[in-house]
PDB file of C-alpha atoms in Angstrom:
ATOM      1  CA  MET Q   1    -175.484  76.406 -93.728  1.00  0.00           C
ATOM      2  CA  THR Q   2    -175.639  72.724 -95.849  1.00  0.00           C
ATOM      3  CA  PRO Q   3    -173.506  72.317 -98.618  1.00  0.00           C
ATOM      4  CA  SER Q   4    -175.587  72.349-102.456  1.00  0.00           C
ATOM      5  CA  SER Q   5    -177.232  68.891-103.037  1.00  0.00           C
ATOM      6  CA  GLY Q   6    -177.124  69.768-106.996  1.00  0.00           C
ATOM      7  CA  PRO Q   7    -175.406  67.426-109.549  1.00  0.00           C
ATOM      8  CA  ALA Q   8    -172.464  68.612-109.820  1.00  0.00           C
ATOM      9  CA  ALA Q   9    -171.834  68.362-105.898  1.00  0.00           C
ATOM     10  CA  THR Q  10    -173.130  64.737-105.221  1.00  0.00           C
ATOM     11  CA  ALA Q  11    -171.459  62.875-108.323  1.00  0.00           C
ATOM     12  CA  PRO Q  12    -168.533  61.161-107.655  1.00  0.00           C
ATOM     13  CA  CYS Q  13    -165.779  61.431-109.657  1.00  0.00           C
ATOM     14  CA  GLN Q  14    -165.230  58.444-112.319  1.00  0.00           C
ATOM     15  CA  PRO Q  15    -161.538  57.483-113.162  1.00  0.00           C
ATOM     16  CA  THR Q  16    -160.901  57.384-116.552  1.00  0.00           C
ATOM     17  CA  ALA Q  17    -160.414  53.957-118.538  1.00  0.00           C
ATOM     18  CA  ARG Q  18    -156.670  55.112-119.694  1.00  0.00           C
ATOM     19  CA  GLY Q  19    -154.484  55.947-116.569  1.00  0.00           C
ATOM     20  CA  ALA Q  20    -151.150  57.551-116.829  1.00  0.00           C
ATOM     21  CA  ARG Q  21    -148.303  55.767-118.573  1.00  0.00           C
ATOM     22  CA  HIS Q  22    -146.128  53.147-117.024  1.00  0.00           C
ATOM     23  CA  PRO Q  23    -142.811  54.911-117.739  1.00  0.00           C
ATOM     24  CA  ILE Q  24    -140.891  51.097-117.290  1.00  0.00           C
ATOM     25  CA  ARG Q  25    -143.556  49.484-119.845  1.00  0.00           C
ATOM     26  CA  LEU Q  26    -143.321  52.972-121.952  1.00  0.00           C
ATOM     27  CA  VAL Q  27    -139.561  52.154-122.665  1.00  0.00           C
ATOM     28  CA  THR Q  28    -139.881  48.230-123.183  1.00  0.00           C
ATOM     29  CA  SER Q  29    -142.468  48.265-125.773  1.00  0.00           C
ATOM     30  CA  VAL Q  30    -141.040  51.352-127.631  1.00  0.00           C
ATOM     31  CA  THR Q  31    -137.646  49.540-127.816  1.00  0.00           C
ATOM     32  CA  ALA Q  32    -139.400  46.147-129.118  1.00  0.00           C
ATOM     33  CA  ARG Q  33    -141.285  48.064-131.535  1.00  0.00           C
ATOM     34  CA  THR Q  34    -137.945  49.784-132.717  1.00  0.00           C
ATOM     35  CA  VAL Q  35    -136.250  46.428-133.214  1.00  0.00           C
ATOM     36  CA  LEU Q  36    -139.230  44.804-135.200  1.00  0.00           C
ATOM     37  CA  GLY Q  37    -139.241  47.948-137.107  1.00  0.00           C
ATOM     38  CA  SER Q  38    -135.797  47.548-137.939  1.00  0.00           C
ATOM     39  CA  LEU Q  39    -135.757  44.369-138.292  1.00  0.00           C
ATOM     40  CA  ILE Q  40    -138.876  44.504-140.776  1.00  0.00           C
ATOM     41  CA  GLY Q  41    -137.147  47.589-142.781  1.00  0.00           C
ATOM     42  CA  LEU Q  42    -133.866  45.211-143.062  1.00  0.00           C
ATOM     43  CA  LEU Q  43    -135.867  42.663-144.841  1.00  0.00           C
ATOM     44  CA  VAL Q  44    -137.758  44.784-147.106  1.00  0.00           C
ATOM     45  CA  TRP Q  45    -134.656  46.563-148.264  1.00  0.00           C
ATOM     46  CA  ALA Q  46    -132.991  42.990-148.688  1.00  0.00           C
ATOM     47  CA  GLN Q  47    -135.951  42.179-151.083  1.00  0.00           C
ATOM     48  CA  LEU Q  48    -136.472  45.393-152.633  1.00  0.00           C
ATOM     49  CA  PRO Q  49    -133.598  45.415-155.377  1.00  0.00           C
ATOM     50  CA  VAL Q  50    -134.620  41.570-155.921  1.00  0.00           C
ATOM     51  CA  VAL Q  51    -138.274  42.369-156.859  1.00  0.00           C
ATOM     52  CA  ALA Q  52    -137.801  45.885-158.482  1.00  0.00           C
ATOM     53  CA  LEU Q  53    -134.067  45.171-160.283  1.00  0.00           C
ATOM     54  CA  GLY Q  54    -134.069  41.408-160.742  1.00  0.00           C
ATOM     55  CA  TRP Q  55    -131.071  40.966-158.405  1.00  0.00           C
ATOM     56  CA  THR Q  56    -129.941  38.047-156.720  1.00  0.00           C
ATOM     57  CA  ALA Q  57    -130.184  37.633-152.782  1.00  0.00           C
ATOM     58  CA  CYS Q  58    -128.129  34.971-151.241  1.00  0.00           C
ATOM     59  CA  VAL Q  59    -127.645  34.131-147.398  1.00  0.00           C
ATOM     60  CA  VAL Q  60    -123.751  33.681-146.502  1.00  0.00           C
ATOM     61  CA  GLN Q  61    -123.013  30.237-145.144  1.00  0.00           C
ATOM     62  CA  SER Q  62    -119.642  29.818-144.344  1.00  0.00           C
ATOM     63  CA  GLY Q  63    -117.049  31.851-142.758  1.00  0.00           C
ATOM     64  CA  SER Q  64    -114.910  31.994-146.027  1.00  0.00           C
ATOM     65  CA  MET Q  65    -115.058  35.623-146.739  1.00  0.00           C
ATOM     66  CA  ARG Q  66    -114.615  36.809-143.087  1.00  0.00           C
ATOM     67  CA  PRO Q  67    -114.372  39.840-141.929  1.00  0.00           C
ATOM     68  CA  ALA Q  68    -115.926  41.393-144.995  1.00  0.00           C
ATOM     69  CA  LEU Q  69    -118.965  39.077-144.917  1.00  0.00           C
ATOM     70  CA  VAL Q  70    -120.223  36.596-142.047  1.00  0.00           C
ATOM     71  CA  PRO Q  71    -122.508  34.008-142.103  1.00  0.00           C
ATOM     72  CA  GLY Q  72    -126.347  35.246-141.676  1.00  0.00           C
ATOM     73  CA  ASP Q  73    -125.539  38.339-143.721  1.00  0.00           C
ATOM     74  CA  VAL Q  74    -127.520  38.439-147.132  1.00  0.00           C
ATOM     75  CA  VAL Q  75    -125.836  39.695-150.315  1.00  0.00           C
ATOM     76  CA  LEU Q  76    -127.481  41.048-152.875  1.00  0.00           C
ATOM     77  CA  TYR Q  77    -125.731  40.521-156.504  1.00  0.00           C
ATOM     78  CA  GLN Q  78    -126.452  43.040-159.412  1.00  0.00           C
ATOM     79  CA  PRO Q  79    -126.197  40.350-162.888  1.00  0.00           C
ATOM     80  CA  PRO Q  80    -122.778  40.697-164.140  1.00  0.00           C
ATOM     81  CA  PRO Q  81    -122.608  42.308-168.048  1.00  0.00           C
ATOM     82  CA  ARG Q  82    -122.057  39.976-170.513  1.00  0.00           C
ATOM     83  CA  ASP Q  83    -119.481  42.558-172.376  1.00  0.00           C
ATOM     84  CA  ARG Q  84    -117.470  42.616-169.154  1.00  0.00           C
ATOM     85  CA  THR Q  85    -115.199  40.485-167.016  1.00  0.00           C
ATOM     86  CA  PRO Q  86    -115.577  41.528-162.864  1.00  0.00           C
ATOM     87  CA  ALA Q  87    -112.248  43.252-161.776  1.00  0.00           C
ATOM     88  CA  VAL Q  88    -109.774  42.072-159.658  1.00  0.00           C
ATOM     89  CA  GLY Q  89    -111.326  42.618-155.742  1.00  0.00           C
ATOM     90  CA  HIS Q  90    -114.835  42.243-156.837  1.00  0.00           C
ATOM     91  CA  ILE Q  91    -116.803  40.065-154.586  1.00  0.00           C
ATOM     92  CA  VAL Q  92    -118.560  37.659-157.357  1.00  0.00           C
ATOM     93  CA  LEU Q  93    -121.346  34.986-156.867  1.00  0.00           C
ATOM     94  CA  VAL Q  94    -120.651  31.884-159.253  1.00  0.00           C
ATOM     95  CA  GLN Q  95    -121.478  28.424-159.631  1.00  0.00           C
ATOM     96  CA  ASP Q  96    -118.961  26.299-157.170  1.00  0.00           C
ATOM     97  CA  PRO Q  97    -117.012  24.290-159.929  1.00  0.00           C
ATOM     98  CA  THR Q  98    -116.100  21.807-157.246  1.00  0.00           C
ATOM     99  CA  ARG Q  99    -119.789  21.290-156.163  1.00  0.00           C
ATOM    100  CA  PRO Q 100    -122.392  21.146-158.792  1.00  0.00           C
ATOM    101  CA  GLY Q 101    -125.691  22.395-158.496  1.00  0.00           C
ATOM    102  CA  HIS Q 102    -123.930  25.023-155.273  1.00  0.00           C
ATOM    103  CA  LEU Q 103    -123.351  28.703-155.371  1.00  0.00           C
ATOM    104  CA  LEU Q 104    -120.189  30.263-154.134  1.00  0.00           C
ATOM    105  CA  THR Q 105    -119.325  33.870-153.029  1.00  0.00           C
ATOM    106  CA  HIS Q 106    -115.691  34.502-153.369  1.00  0.00           C
ATOM    107  CA  ARG Q 107    -113.472  37.685-154.441  1.00  0.00           C
ATOM    108  CA  VAL Q 108    -112.209  37.931-157.718  1.00  0.00           C
ATOM    109  CA  TYR Q 109    -108.195  37.259-157.093  1.00  0.00           C
ATOM    110  CA  GLN Q 110    -106.801  37.248-160.627  1.00  0.00           C
ATOM    111  CA  VAL Q 111    -108.268  37.524-163.840  1.00  0.00           C
ATOM    112  CA  LEU Q 112    -106.802  35.054-166.639  1.00  0.00           C
ATOM    113  CA  PRO Q 113    -106.259  36.066-170.596  1.00  0.00           C
ATOM    114  CA  ASP Q 114    -109.146  33.894-171.264  1.00  0.00           C
ATOM    115  CA  ASN Q 115    -111.088  36.062-168.940  1.00  0.00           C
ATOM    116  CA  ASP Q 116    -111.322  33.030-166.900  1.00  0.00           C
ATOM    117  CA  LEU Q 117    -111.805  34.490-163.037  1.00  0.00           C
ATOM    118  CA  VAL Q 118    -109.371  32.858-160.271  1.00  0.00           C
ATOM    119  CA  THR Q 119    -111.256  33.715-157.012  1.00  0.00           C
ATOM    120  CA  LYS Q 120    -110.064  33.708-153.355  1.00  0.00           C
ATOM    121  CA  GLY Q 121    -112.114  33.511-150.052  1.00  0.00           C
ATOM    122  CA  ASP Q 122    -110.522  36.890-148.143  1.00  0.00           C
ATOM    123  CA  ALA Q 123    -110.141  34.300-144.494  1.00  0.00           C
ATOM    124  CA  ASN Q 124    -108.877  31.747-146.656  1.00  0.00           C
ATOM    125  CA  SER Q 125    -104.720  31.487-147.323  1.00  0.00           C
ATOM    126  CA  ALA Q 126    -104.715  30.425-150.510  1.00  0.00           C
ATOM    127  CA  PRO Q 127    -106.620  31.083-153.445  1.00  0.00           C
ATOM    128  CA  ASP Q 128    -109.406  28.588-155.340  1.00  0.00           C
ATOM    129  CA  SER Q 129    -107.721  25.579-157.018  1.00  0.00           C
ATOM    130  CA  THR Q 130    -110.395  25.579-160.304  1.00  0.00           C
ATOM    131  CA  PRO Q 131    -110.751  28.894-162.097  1.00  0.00           C
ATOM    132  CA  ILE Q 132    -114.209  29.752-162.957  1.00  0.00           C
ATOM    133  CA  ARG Q 133    -115.406  30.129-166.727  1.00  0.00           C
ATOM    134  CA  SER Q 134    -117.452  33.507-167.516  1.00  0.00           C
ATOM    135  CA  THR Q 135    -120.672  31.424-168.126  1.00  0.00           C
ATOM    136  CA  ALA Q 136    -120.246  30.339-164.518  1.00  0.00           C
ATOM    137  CA  LEU Q 137    -120.633  34.138-163.155  1.00  0.00           C
ATOM    138  CA  GLU Q 138    -124.317  34.401-161.253  1.00  0.00           C
ATOM    139  CA  GLY Q 139    -123.602  37.720-160.135  1.00  0.00           C
ATOM    140  CA  VAL Q 140    -121.367  40.940-158.927  1.00  0.00           C
ATOM    141  CA  ALA Q 141    -122.029  41.371-155.200  1.00  0.00           C
ATOM    142  CA  ARG Q 142    -123.561  45.542-155.059  1.00  0.00           C
ATOM    143  CA  LEU Q 143    -125.083  45.205-151.518  1.00  0.00           C
ATOM    144  CA  ARG Q 144    -124.736  43.626-148.016  1.00  0.00           C
ATOM    145  CA  VAL Q 145    -127.616  43.432-145.350  1.00  0.00           C
ATOM    146  CA  PRO Q 146    -126.265  42.489-142.113  1.00  0.00           C
ATOM    147  CA  SER Q 147    -127.130  39.706-140.228  1.00  0.00           C
ATOM    148  CA  ILE Q 148    -130.578  39.327-141.280  1.00  0.00           C
ATOM    149  CA  GLY Q 149    -130.474  35.922-142.884  1.00  0.00           C
ATOM    150  CA  LEU Q 150    -129.308  34.393-139.577  1.00  0.00           C
ATOM    151  CA  PRO Q 151    -132.612  32.495-138.890  1.00  0.00           C
ATOM    152  CA  VAL Q 152    -131.784  30.785-142.359  1.00  0.00           C
ATOM    153  CA  GLN Q 153    -128.084  30.346-142.024  1.00  0.00           C
ATOM    154  CA  LEU Q 154    -128.953  28.101-138.833  1.00  0.00           C
ATOM    155  CA  TRP Q 155    -131.973  26.389-140.119  1.00  0.00           C
ATOM    156  CA  ARG Q 156    -129.613  25.217-143.048  1.00  0.00           C
ATOM    157  CA  ALA Q 157    -126.965  24.437-140.815  1.00  0.00           C
ATOM    158  CA  LYS Q 158    -129.227  22.415-138.467  1.00  0.00           C
ATOM    159  CA  GLN Q 159    -128.296  24.165-135.882  1.00  0.00           C
ATOM    160  CA  PRO Q 160    -131.572  23.902-133.684  1.00  0.00           C
ATOM    161  CA  VAL Q 161    -130.602  24.956-130.487  1.00  0.00           C
ATOM    162  CA  PRO Q 162    -129.463  28.853-131.634  1.00  0.00           C
ATOM    163  CA  GLU Q 163    -132.457  28.565-134.087  1.00  0.00           C
ATOM    164  CA  ALA Q 164    -135.267  28.145-131.109  1.00  0.00           C
ATOM    165  CA  ILE Q 165    -133.088  30.904-129.366  1.00  0.00           C
ATOM    166  CA  LEU Q 166    -133.831  33.220-131.824  1.00  0.00           C
ATOM    167  CA  LEU Q 167    -137.495  32.197-132.436  1.00  0.00           C
ATOM    168  CA  LEU Q 168    -138.084  32.910-128.546  1.00  0.00           C
ATOM    169  CA  GLY Q 169    -136.358  36.379-128.953  1.00  0.00           C
ATOM    170  CA  LEU Q 170    -138.535  36.798-131.820  1.00  0.00           C
ATOM    171  CA  ALA Q 171    -141.644  36.122-129.816  1.00  0.00           C
ATOM    172  CA  THR Q 172    -140.305  38.124-127.015  1.00  0.00           C
ATOM    173  CA  LEU Q 173    -140.183  41.086-128.995  1.00  0.00           C
ATOM    174  CA  LEU Q 174    -143.616  40.132-130.354  1.00  0.00           C
ATOM    175  CA  ALA Q 175    -145.328  40.244-126.921  1.00  0.00           C
ATOM    176  CA  LEU Q 176    -143.166  43.374-125.613  1.00  0.00           C
ATOM    177  CA  ALA Q 177    -144.145  45.210-128.605  1.00  0.00           C
ATOM    178  CA  ALA Q 178    -147.843  44.422-127.803  1.00  0.00           C
ATOM    179  CA  LEU Q 179    -147.735  45.818-124.518  1.00  0.00           C
ATOM    180  CA  PRO Q 180    -150.337  48.648-123.687  1.00  0.00           C
ATOM    181  CA  LEU Q 181    -148.626  51.636-122.899  1.00  0.00           C
ATOM    182  CA  HIS Q 182    -151.089  52.853-120.142  1.00  0.00           C
ATOM    183  CA  ARG Q 183    -151.930  51.635-116.630  1.00  0.00           C
ATOM    184  CA  ARG Q 184    -155.604  50.651-116.076  1.00  0.00           C
ATOM    185  CA  ASN Q 185    -157.381  51.965-113.369  1.00  0.00           C
ATOM    186  CA  ARG Q 186    -159.351  49.450-111.620  1.00  0.00           C
ATOM    187  CA  PRO Q 187    -162.987  50.487-111.205  1.00  0.00           C
ATOM    188  CA  ASP Q 188    -162.776  50.144-107.176  1.00  0.00           C
ATOM    189  CA  GLN Q 189    -160.214  52.676-106.840  1.00  0.00           C
ATOM    190  CA  GLY Q 190    -162.470  55.504-107.097  1.00  0.00           C
ATOM    191  CA  PRO Q 191    -164.092  57.368-104.454  1.00  0.00           C
ATOM    192  CA  GLY Q 192    -167.655  56.533-103.632  1.00  0.00           C
ATOM    193  CA  ASN Q 193    -167.117  52.961-104.481  1.00  0.00           C
ATOM    194  CA  GLY Q 194    -166.499  51.527-101.497  1.00  0.00           C
ATOM    195  CA  PRO Q 195    -168.271  48.149-100.507  1.00  0.00           C
ATOM    196  CA  SER Q 196    -172.016  48.156-100.170  1.00  0.00           C
ATOM    197  CA  ARG Q 197    -174.031  47.092 -96.915  1.00  0.00           C
TER     198      ARG Q 197
END
């Protein structure tokens, strides 16, 4: 008895365009997407109070506030209330009295009788020599977003090698996140697709 020659018996089994998930590719791509998603979330979190509440965002440039703040951190500052002086211990953003046109982030060390502020960096051994007038106060720190401003800090510090490494790492993350999660079956691997004679 010969096998049936109907369509169901003679149709070759065609491979699907999408094969099984490749485990290493899956883990790599999901990890890269998670890291990129976290970075985007931190960027949004750092800008939301600026857009919605009128706060000020600044990238920490020096290590004078270690360990509370490190270079590359983004600090969000609430506009200072005009009827109140920041208390001792608050981190403030002020116009730097020793460098006109620059801003300074230090902690309030002492409030003088005329409401001028003596500030000090946590990592510095002595308080700043010039008191800060209340009119030079730009904001009071409310939120720290760690390390998200590192590319800006490296660019301002004119450190091209670490900046290039960061950009290369970001490009690698984008490439890994774009990896397809499935193997593609090659058409010549299916049955009935042998070389023709």
